[in-house]
XYZ file of N, CA, C and O in Angstrom:
808
model
N 0.836 -1.270 -0.135
C -0.170 0.124 0.310
C 1.068 1.062 0.097
O 0.591 2.196 -0.659
N 1.980 1.458 0.515
C 2.692 2.632 0.416
C 3.447 2.885 -0.582
O 3.798 3.732 -0.723
N 3.272 1.626 -1.463
C 4.161 2.176 -2.832
C 3.192 3.229 -4.128
O 3.650 3.599 -4.897
N 2.060 2.951 -2.973
C 0.852 3.951 -4.131
C 1.185 5.624 -3.471
O 1.025 5.861 -2.749
N 1.035 6.508 -4.703
C 1.190 7.761 -4.607
C 0.244 8.087 -5.565
O -0.019 8.810 -6.336
N -0.957 8.748 -4.385
C -1.627 9.466 -4.911
C -2.218 10.301 -3.731
O -2.834 9.601 -2.532
N -1.984 11.694 -3.934
C -2.840 12.226 -2.478
C -4.186 12.399 -2.125
O -4.102 12.822 -1.130
N -4.884 12.150 -3.088
C -6.322 11.735 -3.052
C -6.950 10.836 -2.941
O -7.493 10.099 -2.896
N -5.853 9.587 -2.157
C -6.047 8.699 -1.795
C -6.918 8.594 -0.183
O -6.130 9.090 0.595
N -7.587 7.566 0.274
C -7.765 7.630 1.751
C -8.085 6.221 2.069
O -8.256 5.055 1.047
N -8.028 6.137 3.244
C -7.844 4.466 3.611
C -9.250 4.779 4.572
O -9.415 5.652 5.450
N -10.298 3.900 4.336
C -11.190 3.907 4.722
C -11.361 2.493 6.265
O -11.524 1.656 5.491
N -11.182 3.287 7.239
C -11.424 2.597 8.515
C -12.979 1.622 8.666
O -13.275 1.643 9.491
N -13.522 1.265 7.795
C -14.814 0.710 7.759
C -15.108 -0.459 6.416
O -14.713 -0.155 5.657
N -15.344 -1.474 7.259
C -16.176 -2.549 6.300
C -17.287 -2.493 5.528
O -17.969 -3.069 4.412
N -18.006 -1.129 5.780
C -19.212 -0.870 5.280
C -19.186 -0.533 3.812
O -18.911 0.294 2.940
N -19.879 -1.461 2.870
C -19.861 -1.147 1.671
C -20.713 -0.014 1.071
O -20.319 0.538 0.015
N -21.499 0.470 1.958
C -22.411 1.830 1.979
C -21.141 2.577 1.713
O -21.677 3.912 0.826
N -20.600 2.992 3.153
C -19.781 4.242 2.678
C -18.828 3.822 1.359
O -18.213 5.061 0.869
N -18.294 2.870 1.563
C -17.483 2.602 0.571
C -18.015 3.460 -0.663
O -17.440 3.884 -1.784
N -19.341 2.869 -1.037
C -19.967 3.276 -2.743
C -20.296 4.545 -2.547
O -19.860 5.364 -3.824
N -20.651 5.556 -1.734
C -20.612 6.586 -1.413
C -19.366 7.340 -1.756
O -19.435 8.442 -2.052
N -18.230 6.979 -1.183
C -16.847 7.786 -1.417
C -16.877 7.602 -2.783
O -15.846 8.568 -3.527
N -16.643 6.291 -3.236
C -16.158 5.990 -4.773
C -16.580 6.570 -5.884
O -16.244 6.969 -6.876
N -18.041 6.920 -5.547
C -19.139 7.415 -6.686
C -18.463 8.977 -6.710
O -18.999 9.869 -8.073
N -17.683 9.816 -5.591
C -17.222 11.148 -5.766
C -15.737 10.782 -6.694
O -15.230 11.444 -6.712
N -15.664 9.495 -6.684
C -13.890 9.288 -7.719
C -13.194 9.192 -6.673
O -12.199 9.268 -7.262
N -13.011 9.573 -5.686
C -11.779 9.175 -4.763
C -11.371 7.763 -4.510
O -12.177 7.244 -5.134
N -10.288 7.416 -4.374
C -9.463 6.601 -4.721
C -9.569 5.743 -3.163
O -8.914 6.557 -2.313
N -9.980 4.777 -2.948
C -9.958 3.931 -1.543
C -9.228 2.961 -1.514
O -9.317 1.951 -2.214
N -8.783 2.527 -0.387
C -8.092 1.367 0.651
C -8.969 1.128 1.212
O -9.298 1.988 2.379
N -9.838 0.102 1.361
C -10.508 -0.481 2.444
C -9.695 -1.377 3.748
O -9.388 -2.229 3.214
N -9.889 -0.743 4.625
C -8.936 -1.614 5.578
C -9.636 -1.354 7.126
O -9.478 -0.511 8.207
N -10.634 -2.315 7.272
C -11.341 -2.152 8.454
C -10.727 -2.187 9.819
O -9.988 -3.260 10.025
N -10.937 -1.255 10.690
C -10.485 -1.345 12.052
C -11.376 -2.299 13.225
O -12.581 -1.792 13.073
N -10.854 -3.201 13.446
C -11.807 -3.988 14.400
C -11.708 -3.729 15.544
O -10.257 -3.827 16.444
N -12.164 -3.077 16.711
C -12.283 -2.880 18.004
C -13.178 -3.454 18.805
O -14.339 -3.966 18.220
N -13.118 -3.401 20.037
C -14.291 -4.108 21.104
C -14.871 -2.906 20.987
O -14.723 -2.288 22.523
N -16.053 -2.411 20.572
C -17.242 -1.525 20.871
C -17.581 -1.855 21.908
O -18.048 -0.653 22.921
N -17.919 -2.977 22.675
C -18.391 -3.284 24.248
C -17.649 -2.892 25.047
O -17.945 -2.445 25.946
N -16.258 -2.447 24.467
C -15.520 -1.445 25.870
C -15.628 -0.328 25.984
O -15.265 0.243 26.989
N -16.345 0.488 25.282
C -16.679 2.007 25.564
C -18.388 2.175 25.576
O -19.194 1.832 24.387
N -18.573 2.481 26.490
C -20.106 2.859 27.434
C -20.287 4.082 27.220
O -19.466 4.630 28.411
N -20.945 4.784 27.323
C -21.189 6.298 27.276
C -22.745 6.451 27.430
O -23.398 5.758 26.237
N -23.187 7.425 27.903
C -24.287 7.475 28.332
C -24.948 8.392 26.579
O -26.149 8.231 26.907
N -24.297 9.195 26.370
C -24.640 9.837 25.222
C -24.326 9.580 23.691
O -22.869 8.965 23.339
N -24.869 8.957 22.966
C -25.160 8.213 21.783
C -24.239 9.470 20.732
O -23.233 8.690 20.312
N -24.556 10.790 21.043
C -23.614 11.489 20.175
C -21.985 11.279 20.344
O -21.343 11.341 19.379
N -21.960 11.550 21.963
C -20.356 10.838 22.169
C -19.798 9.692 21.703
O -18.506 10.087 21.629
N -20.725 8.924 21.761
C -20.026 7.639 21.757
C -19.511 7.196 20.202
O -18.683 6.561 19.869
N -20.737 7.549 19.129
C -20.364 7.321 17.563
C -18.999 8.020 17.468
O -18.308 7.529 16.747
N -18.738 8.915 18.101
C -17.763 9.865 17.882
C -16.490 9.294 18.235
O -15.402 9.289 17.840
N -16.339 8.773 19.891
C -15.277 7.945 19.863
C -14.995 6.882 19.542
O -13.717 6.306 19.110
N -16.114 6.013 19.128
C -15.899 4.655 18.327
C -15.176 5.017 16.775
O -14.803 4.455 16.448
N -15.426 6.248 16.138
C -15.451 6.417 14.873
C -13.812 7.407 14.887
O -12.761 6.419 14.255
N -13.180 7.554 16.027
C -11.966 8.598 16.478
C -11.232 6.971 16.690
O -9.806 6.648 16.443
N -11.668 6.083 17.547
C -10.803 4.684 17.870
C -10.431 4.144 16.778
O -9.030 3.288 16.848
N -11.141 3.550 15.508
C -11.338 3.020 14.609
C -10.065 3.872 13.762
O -9.026 3.026 13.439
N -9.995 4.938 13.816
C -9.237 5.791 12.961
C -8.011 5.485 13.289
O -6.885 5.384 12.818
N -7.694 5.896 14.652
C -6.692 5.969 15.272
C -5.940 4.526 15.222
O -4.475 4.587 15.000
N -6.668 3.426 15.471
C -5.838 2.168 15.255
C -5.276 1.611 13.886
O -4.491 1.131 13.640
N -5.773 2.125 12.910
C -5.332 2.237 11.559
C -4.101 3.164 11.346
O -3.221 2.883 10.531
N -3.920 4.661 11.897
C -3.385 5.226 11.874
C -2.108 4.966 11.991
O -0.902 5.531 11.798
N -1.992 4.336 13.464
C -0.644 4.053 14.088
C -0.180 3.212 13.098
O 1.143 3.000 13.449
N -0.851 2.280 12.389
C 0.338 0.937 11.673
C 0.087 1.698 10.045
O 1.097 1.179 9.442
N -0.598 2.693 9.660
C -0.022 2.973 8.368
C -0.499 4.902 8.221
O -1.565 5.101 8.686
N 0.966 5.399 8.324
C 0.775 6.695 8.375
C 0.903 7.915 7.355
O 1.431 8.778 7.209
N 0.980 6.964 5.988
C 1.277 7.395 4.735
C 0.097 7.847 4.170
O 0.164 8.619 2.939
N -1.138 7.733 4.676
C -2.142 8.137 3.914
C -3.438 9.105 5.107
O -3.278 8.434 6.568
N -4.222 9.202 4.288
C -5.445 10.069 5.522
C -6.109 8.935 5.816
O -6.475 8.288 4.635
N -6.795 8.898 7.064
C -7.411 7.846 7.289
C -9.094 8.429 7.621
O -8.946 9.427 8.424
N -10.067 7.577 7.175
C -11.274 8.164 7.794
C -12.027 7.072 8.087
O -12.171 5.956 7.652
N -12.636 7.075 9.387
C -13.600 6.276 9.932
C -14.843 6.769 10.675
O -14.937 7.946 10.834
N -15.674 5.637 10.959
C -17.183 6.145 10.979
C -17.587 5.336 12.056
O -17.498 4.420 11.653
N -18.591 5.794 12.703
C -19.922 5.106 13.375
C -21.159 5.528 13.339
O -20.868 6.626 13.212
N -22.091 4.833 12.987
C -23.629 5.299 12.691
C -24.547 4.579 13.808
O -24.314 3.270 13.934
N -25.228 5.049 14.160
C -26.311 4.374 15.600
C -27.640 5.229 14.977
O -28.080 6.108 14.640
N -28.811 4.347 15.575
C -30.021 5.008 15.286
C -30.316 5.210 16.654
O -30.227 4.241 18.174
N -31.054 6.340 17.197
C -31.144 6.693 18.650
C -33.011 7.073 18.644
O -33.572 7.928 17.705
N -33.742 6.321 19.492
C -34.766 6.736 19.670
C -35.250 6.579 21.104
O -35.239 5.982 21.865
N -36.102 7.704 21.659
C -36.515 7.962 23.031
C -35.280 7.999 23.584
O -35.150 7.444 25.023
N -34.188 8.430 23.059
C -32.879 8.594 23.497
C -31.960 7.724 24.575
O -30.816 7.330 24.943
N -32.586 6.429 23.382
C -31.955 4.951 23.606
C -31.328 4.708 22.359
O -31.829 4.696 21.151
N -30.145 4.005 22.220
C -29.519 3.378 20.897
C -29.965 1.997 20.616
O -30.567 1.384 21.684
N -30.687 2.115 19.402
C -31.308 1.048 18.828
C -30.088 0.483 18.134
O -30.033 1.279 16.852
N -29.931 -0.558 18.159
C -28.574 -0.989 17.653
C -29.020 -1.850 16.034
O -30.172 -1.525 15.396
N -28.288 -3.029 16.011
C -28.261 -3.809 14.755
C -29.215 -4.830 15.443
O -28.970 -5.579 16.007
N -30.289 -5.128 14.412
C -31.020 -6.277 14.829
C -30.191 -7.851 14.982
O -29.265 -8.054 14.192
N -30.411 -8.153 16.163
C -29.732 -9.643 16.344
C -30.414 -10.838 15.945
O -29.839 -11.973 15.711
N -31.761 -10.948 15.453
C -32.309 -12.003 14.702
C -33.628 -11.452 14.028
O -33.836 -10.456 14.229
N -34.237 -11.928 13.621
C -35.537 -12.085 12.831
C -36.729 -11.009 13.635
O -37.012 -10.024 13.364
N -36.714 -11.645 15.051
C -37.477 -11.113 15.822
C -37.518 -9.961 16.661
O -38.068 -9.109 17.057
N -35.841 -9.812 16.694
C -35.452 -8.362 17.121
C -35.698 -7.494 16.140
O -36.189 -6.515 16.127
N -35.337 -8.042 14.822
C -36.019 -6.759 13.709
C -36.948 -6.391 14.015
O -37.533 -5.165 13.756
N -38.316 -7.269 13.929
C -39.779 -6.802 14.102
C -39.839 -5.911 15.142
O -40.434 -5.028 15.348
N -39.310 -6.427 16.525
C -39.073 -5.538 17.241
C -39.123 -4.301 17.483
O -39.871 -3.206 17.750
N -37.994 -4.064 16.728
C -37.561 -2.873 16.578
C -38.090 -1.913 15.612
O -38.728 -0.654 15.567
N -38.716 -2.472 14.625
C -39.802 -1.870 13.606
C -41.130 -1.412 14.152
O -41.674 -0.446 14.006
N -41.438 -2.365 14.832
C -42.744 -1.993 15.955
C -42.292 -0.564 16.538
O -43.487 0.324 16.852
N -41.131 -0.929 17.056
C -41.073 0.609 17.740
C -41.342 1.975 17.157
O -41.359 2.937 17.092
N -40.414 1.804 15.918
C -39.942 2.948 15.058
C -41.250 3.235 14.272
O -41.249 4.567 13.863
N -42.238 2.231 14.137
C -43.198 2.357 13.491
C -44.227 3.901 13.623
O -44.453 3.818 14.738
N -44.596 4.735 12.343
C -45.377 5.953 12.865
C -44.587 6.794 13.974
O -45.404 7.761 14.854
N -43.335 6.989 14.060
C -42.660 7.750 15.169
C -41.403 8.255 14.322
O -41.124 7.793 13.083
N -40.940 9.181 15.360
C -39.707 9.693 14.827
C -38.109 9.169 15.499
O -38.615 9.345 16.593
N -37.209 8.862 15.219
C -36.164 8.798 15.554
C -35.101 9.968 15.019
O -35.150 10.257 13.758
N -33.743 9.119 15.241
C -32.634 9.929 14.658
C -31.494 8.802 14.524
O -31.150 8.060 15.204
N -30.891 9.387 13.417
C -29.760 8.743 12.969
C -28.367 9.554 13.220
O -28.275 10.697 12.671
N -27.586 8.869 14.059
C -26.233 9.835 14.375
C -24.956 9.521 13.916
O -25.088 7.958 14.067
N -24.379 9.888 13.072
C -22.960 9.623 12.541
C -21.518 9.853 13.345
O -21.872 11.179 13.146
N -21.119 9.761 13.720
C -19.831 10.236 14.195
C -18.590 9.937 13.071
O -18.412 8.769 12.342
N -17.926 10.705 12.954
C -16.613 10.391 12.008
C -15.342 10.982 12.452
O -15.402 11.936 13.024
N -14.526 10.739 11.938
C -12.704 10.641 12.462
C -12.176 11.131 11.168
O -12.228 9.955 10.488
N -11.411 12.067 11.042
C -10.348 12.051 9.993
C -9.044 12.317 10.420
O -8.812 13.370 11.312
N -7.805 11.700 10.230
C -6.317 11.536 10.444
C -5.790 12.022 9.303
O -5.811 11.172 8.573
N -5.145 13.094 9.174
C -4.036 13.118 7.944
C -2.819 12.031 8.761
O -2.361 11.850 9.664
N -1.665 12.205 7.455
C -0.341 11.126 7.577
C 0.413 12.231 8.929
O 1.170 11.384 9.732
N 0.473 13.612 8.914
C 1.195 14.302 10.301
C 0.227 14.358 11.365
O 0.911 14.897 12.368
N -0.803 13.512 11.576
C -1.530 13.345 12.696
C -2.666 14.852 13.215
O -3.095 14.473 13.922
N -2.613 15.314 12.191
C -4.149 16.328 12.304
C -5.330 15.938 12.397
O -5.438 14.902 11.441
N -6.305 15.837 13.126
C -7.336 15.293 13.423
C -8.611 15.871 13.235
O -8.463 17.259 13.763
N -9.765 15.644 12.394
C -11.057 16.019 13.083
C -12.173 15.109 13.441
O -11.705 13.903 12.706
N -12.773 15.213 14.498
C -13.785 14.285 14.490
C -14.892 15.275 14.971
O -14.922 16.538 15.599
N -16.145 14.507 14.295
C -17.604 15.221 14.350
C -18.566 14.023 14.338
O -18.276 13.301 14.286
N -19.754 14.962 14.478
C -20.950 13.986 14.603
C -22.115 14.825 13.584
O -22.009 16.207 13.859
N -22.947 13.883 12.843
C -23.935 14.720 12.461
C -25.029 14.336 12.547
O -25.536 12.541 12.318
N -26.220 14.463 12.744
C -27.618 13.902 12.931
C -28.596 14.040 12.109
O -28.784 15.181 11.938
N -29.373 13.230 11.462
C -30.724 13.440 10.559
C -31.803 12.600 11.348
O -31.840 12.152 12.325
N -32.972 13.643 11.512
C -34.267 13.171 11.807
C -35.071 12.650 11.147
O -35.204 12.867 9.834
N -35.507 11.467 11.290
C -36.269 10.386 10.567
C -37.257 9.805 11.034
O -37.486 9.568 12.104
N -38.334 10.152 10.203
C -39.662 9.815 10.353
C -40.458 8.519 9.654
O -40.684 8.677 8.267
N -40.554 7.597 10.277
C -41.485 6.536 9.468
C -42.620 6.731 9.421
O -43.404 7.164 10.381
N -43.299 6.055 8.468
C -44.878 5.953 8.300
C -45.386 4.913 8.893
O -44.874 4.399 10.057
N -46.311 4.807 9.154
C -47.177 3.919 10.226
C -46.798 2.286 9.256
O -47.728 2.354 8.177
N -45.916 1.457 9.901
C -45.795 0.205 9.261
C -47.035 -0.946 9.619
O -46.964 -1.054 10.757
N -47.366 -1.748 8.530
C -48.197 -2.827 8.718
C -47.508 -4.216 8.817
O -46.629 -3.914 8.938
N -47.892 -5.003 9.868
C -47.704 -6.052 10.041
C -46.979 -7.132 9.218
O -46.376 -7.674 9.087
N -48.059 -6.793 7.753
C -47.517 -7.616 6.596
C -45.988 -7.223 6.028
O -45.559 -7.872 5.271
N -45.792 -5.302 5.931
C -45.013 -5.000 5.210
C -43.796 -5.708 6.187
O -42.682 -6.080 5.638
N -43.673 -5.568 7.479
C -42.874 -6.153 8.707
C -42.106 -7.298 8.107
O -41.285 -7.708 7.996
N -43.596 -7.837 7.962
C -43.326 -9.523 7.847
C -42.469 -9.663 6.506
O -41.657 -10.975 6.094
N -42.530 -9.119 5.742
C -42.532 -9.457 4.363
C -40.852 -9.241 4.148
O -40.332 -10.367 3.683
N -40.850 -7.895 4.753
C -39.215 -7.348 4.948
C -38.149 -8.059 5.459
O -37.008 -8.440 5.169
N -38.487 -8.931 6.575
C -37.598 -9.674 7.477
C -37.408 -10.668 6.721
O -36.271 -11.206 7.117
N -38.090 -10.999 6.028
C -37.643 -12.452 5.035
C -36.578 -12.310 4.007
O -36.093 -13.266 3.513
N -35.891 -11.024 3.461
C -35.361 -10.566 2.808
C -34.072 -10.802 3.460
O -33.076 -10.724 2.539
N -33.804 -10.699 4.412
C -32.438 -10.859 5.088
C -31.425 -9.566 5.006
O -30.556 -8.954 4.824
N -32.357 -8.476 4.364
C -31.779 -6.798 4.237
C -31.647 -5.989 5.271
O -30.947 -5.096 5.120
N -32.225 -6.973 6.329
C -31.933 -5.946 7.772
C -31.001 -6.095 8.500
O -30.607 -5.503 9.593
N -30.077 -7.513 7.993
C -28.684 -7.629 8.882
C -27.794 -6.632 8.627
O -27.450 -5.893 7.551
N -27.378 -6.200 9.906
C -25.887 -5.362 9.646
C -26.168 -4.341 9.249
O -25.494 -3.573 8.972
N -27.381 -3.677 9.741
C -27.739 -2.073 9.583
C -28.409 -1.966 10.910
O -29.327 -2.294 11.369
N -27.853 -0.583 11.353
C -28.218 0.471 12.534
C -29.745 0.514 12.164
O -30.140 0.912 11.343
N -30.670 -0.162 13.363
C -32.112 -0.179 12.752
C -32.643 -0.909 12.165
O -33.860 -0.836 11.992
N -32.173 -1.655 11.396
C -32.500 -3.080 10.340
C -33.252 -2.141 9.287
O -33.749 -3.113 8.603
N -32.749 -1.304 8.901
C -33.240 -0.912 7.655
C -32.387 -0.016 6.904
O -31.264 0.480 7.153
N -32.460 0.418 5.312
C -31.642 1.176 4.635
C -32.422 2.222 3.695
O -33.704 1.836 2.911
N -32.361 3.072 4.079
C -33.305 4.535 3.452
C -32.950 4.079 1.935
O -34.120 5.105 0.914
N -31.922 4.057 1.352
C -31.982 4.088 -0.284
C -32.212 2.631 -0.989
O -32.090 2.290 -1.894
N -32.661 1.407 -0.008
C -33.249 0.434 -0.285
C -35.133 -0.031 -0.534
O -35.564 0.670 -0.719
N -34.813 -1.520 0.115
C -36.177 -1.844 -0.191
C -37.523 -1.034 0.922
O -38.321 -0.924 0.646
N -36.222 -0.380 2.020
C -37.318 0.057 2.933
C -37.366 1.656 2.550
O -38.360 2.724 3.548
N -37.188 2.379 1.310
C -37.341 3.344 1.208
C -38.642 4.212 1.462
O -38.870 5.579 1.895
N -39.414 3.501 1.170
C -41.097 3.828 1.266
C -41.615 3.740 2.758
O -42.426 4.230 2.846
N -40.900 3.314 3.345
C -41.116 3.468 4.950
C -40.814 4.956 5.323
O -41.520 5.257 6.426
N -39.757 5.836 4.871
C -39.559 7.068 5.495
C -40.125 8.132 4.650
O -40.656 8.275 3.568
N -41.125 8.698 5.715
C -42.303 9.976 5.606
C -41.780 11.120 5.132
O -41.769 11.761 4.403
N -40.402 11.075 6.116
C -39.635 12.475 6.153
C -38.390 12.376 7.047
O -38.255 11.435 7.917
N -37.718 13.355 5.952
C -36.287 13.531 6.821
C -35.828 14.772 7.120
O -36.436 15.462 6.328
N -35.196 15.172 7.872
C -35.024 16.973 8.198
C -33.217 16.349 8.611
O -32.806 15.817 9.366
N -32.405 16.827 7.877
C -30.916 16.687 7.755
C -30.119 15.434 6.593
O -30.997 15.644 5.292
N -29.283 15.458 6.563
C -28.220 14.676 5.970
C -29.058 13.452 5.495
O -29.200 12.568 6.320
N -29.113 13.197 3.946
C -29.949 12.024 3.751
C -28.436 10.641 3.443
O -28.941 9.683 3.748
N -27.422 11.196 2.791
C -26.130 10.424 3.001
C -25.925 10.089 4.619
O -25.407 8.725 4.872
N -26.200 10.926 5.302
C -26.035 10.249 6.800
C -26.855 9.368 7.327
O -26.210 8.517 8.476
N -28.064 8.854 6.668
C -28.986 7.891 7.285
C -28.348 6.827 6.568
O -28.615 5.608 6.869
N -27.658 6.602 5.350
C -26.896 5.307 4.481
C -25.483 5.198 5.761
O -25.025 4.085 4.846
N -24.974 5.885 6.269
C -23.974 5.949 7.220
C -22.698 6.353 6.782
O -22.098 6.514 7.450
N -23.096 7.505 6.082
C -21.833 8.559 6.270
C -22.485 10.077 5.451
O -22.777 10.356 4.567
N -22.290 10.972 6.651
C -22.690 12.469 5.571
C -21.485 13.044 4.794
O -20.518 13.825 5.183
N -21.877 12.729 3.897
C -20.722 13.001 2.634
C -20.541 14.357 2.496
O -19.489 14.868 2.618
N -21.332 15.359 2.815
C -21.026 17.034 2.291
C -20.238 17.190 3.519
O -19.189 17.790 3.040
N -20.584 17.020 4.636
C -19.586 17.263 5.814
C -18.310 16.678 5.885
O -17.258 17.469 6.274
N -18.086 15.290 5.679
C -17.029 15.190 5.494
C -15.860 15.295 4.135
O -14.853 15.520 4.659
N -16.464 15.686 3.069
C -15.684 16.370 2.256
C -15.209 17.717 2.266
O -14.406 18.011 2.452
N -15.997 18.578 3.316
C -15.599 19.920 3.592
C -14.694 19.726 4.575
O -13.812 20.527 4.260
N -14.599 18.562 5.287
C -13.368 18.149 6.615
C -12.511 17.824 5.575
O -11.075 18.321 6.365
N -12.372 16.771 4.945
C -11.192 16.732 4.210
C -10.248 18.011 3.255
O -9.548 18.280 3.384
N -11.103 18.890 2.943
C -10.781 19.581 2.476
C -10.273 21.098 3.163
O -9.362 21.811 2.745
N -10.469 20.924 4.458
C -10.057 21.774 5.472
C -8.780 21.196 5.860
O -7.348 21.770 6.091
N -8.497 19.823 6.090
C -7.195 19.585 6.234
C -5.914 19.442 4.961
O -4.678 19.237 5.238
N -6.955 19.241 3.905
C -6.070 19.348 2.454
C -6.218 21.069 1.745
O -7.021 20.947 1.073
N -5.754 21.634 2.272
C -6.066 23.138 1.419
C -5.889 23.403 0.066
O -6.790 23.916 -0.347
N -5.058 22.529 -0.224
C -4.541 22.508 -2.146
C -5.809 21.690 -2.674
O -5.547 21.800 -3.598
N -6.609 21.139 -2.008
C -7.825 20.550 -3.113
C -8.593 21.596 -3.373
O -9.335 22.183 -2.649
N -9.164 21.040 -4.495
C -10.160 22.059 -5.105
C -11.272 21.713 -5.117
O -11.864 20.657 -4.057
N -12.593 21.936 -5.556
C -13.731 21.918 -5.801
C -13.876 20.202 -5.803
O -14.504 19.717 -5.446
N -13.391 19.617 -6.877
C -13.104 18.370 -7.303
C -11.862 18.144 -7.691
O -11.204 17.844 -8.740
N -11.077 17.917 -6.072
C -9.396 17.716 -6.540
C -9.134 16.291 -7.066
O -7.889 16.083 -7.914
N -9.745 15.586 -7.150
C -9.907 13.796 -7.251
C -10.254 13.791 -8.743
O -9.732 12.834 -9.432
N -10.596 14.880 -9.214
C -10.798 15.136 -11.008
C -9.795 15.699 -11.840
O -10.165 16.305 -12.888
N -8.388 16.360 -11.162
C -7.674 17.353 -11.810
C -7.006 16.524 -13.018
O -7.160 14.819 -13.611
């Protein structure tokens, strides 16, 4: 990896195909190097602080072993009634979560961390308000059979088969997908002042 000379390359410290896809669509050259940390070791009462901490820890772990590239780490969670709604553990758990979110408003919070090769760092969070329509039992039971709910915060994806569940959002759409792209790109440009509007399209 160190032999690659591309100042617009990023290491994505995440295995999320959705984050990878969002960044690659912008033309950025990515190296995917997931950071495996024990998330259970970090317990905070405030979900906003937790997602930022987890993103930072993932980013730092990769940066310590690879300091030739800019590192991007992220963590996303769903919050309802001030409680974290994680990834469903089973089909029954997915149905339970959707029953909670049905006809209600929840928040999707993403924390992200960017570390430059020289150690300069930005850590932030972005929150999006999401309102679900009233979900019928038939809709939930049909979707749970698809397995598309697996490994997703809240058990849904706004850009996929669940799109018609979302009645309204306030805030970043891409944040609900797992990465607030507008904010991340602005912070990348802050750390790299020589980058232009589309630096990767020089």
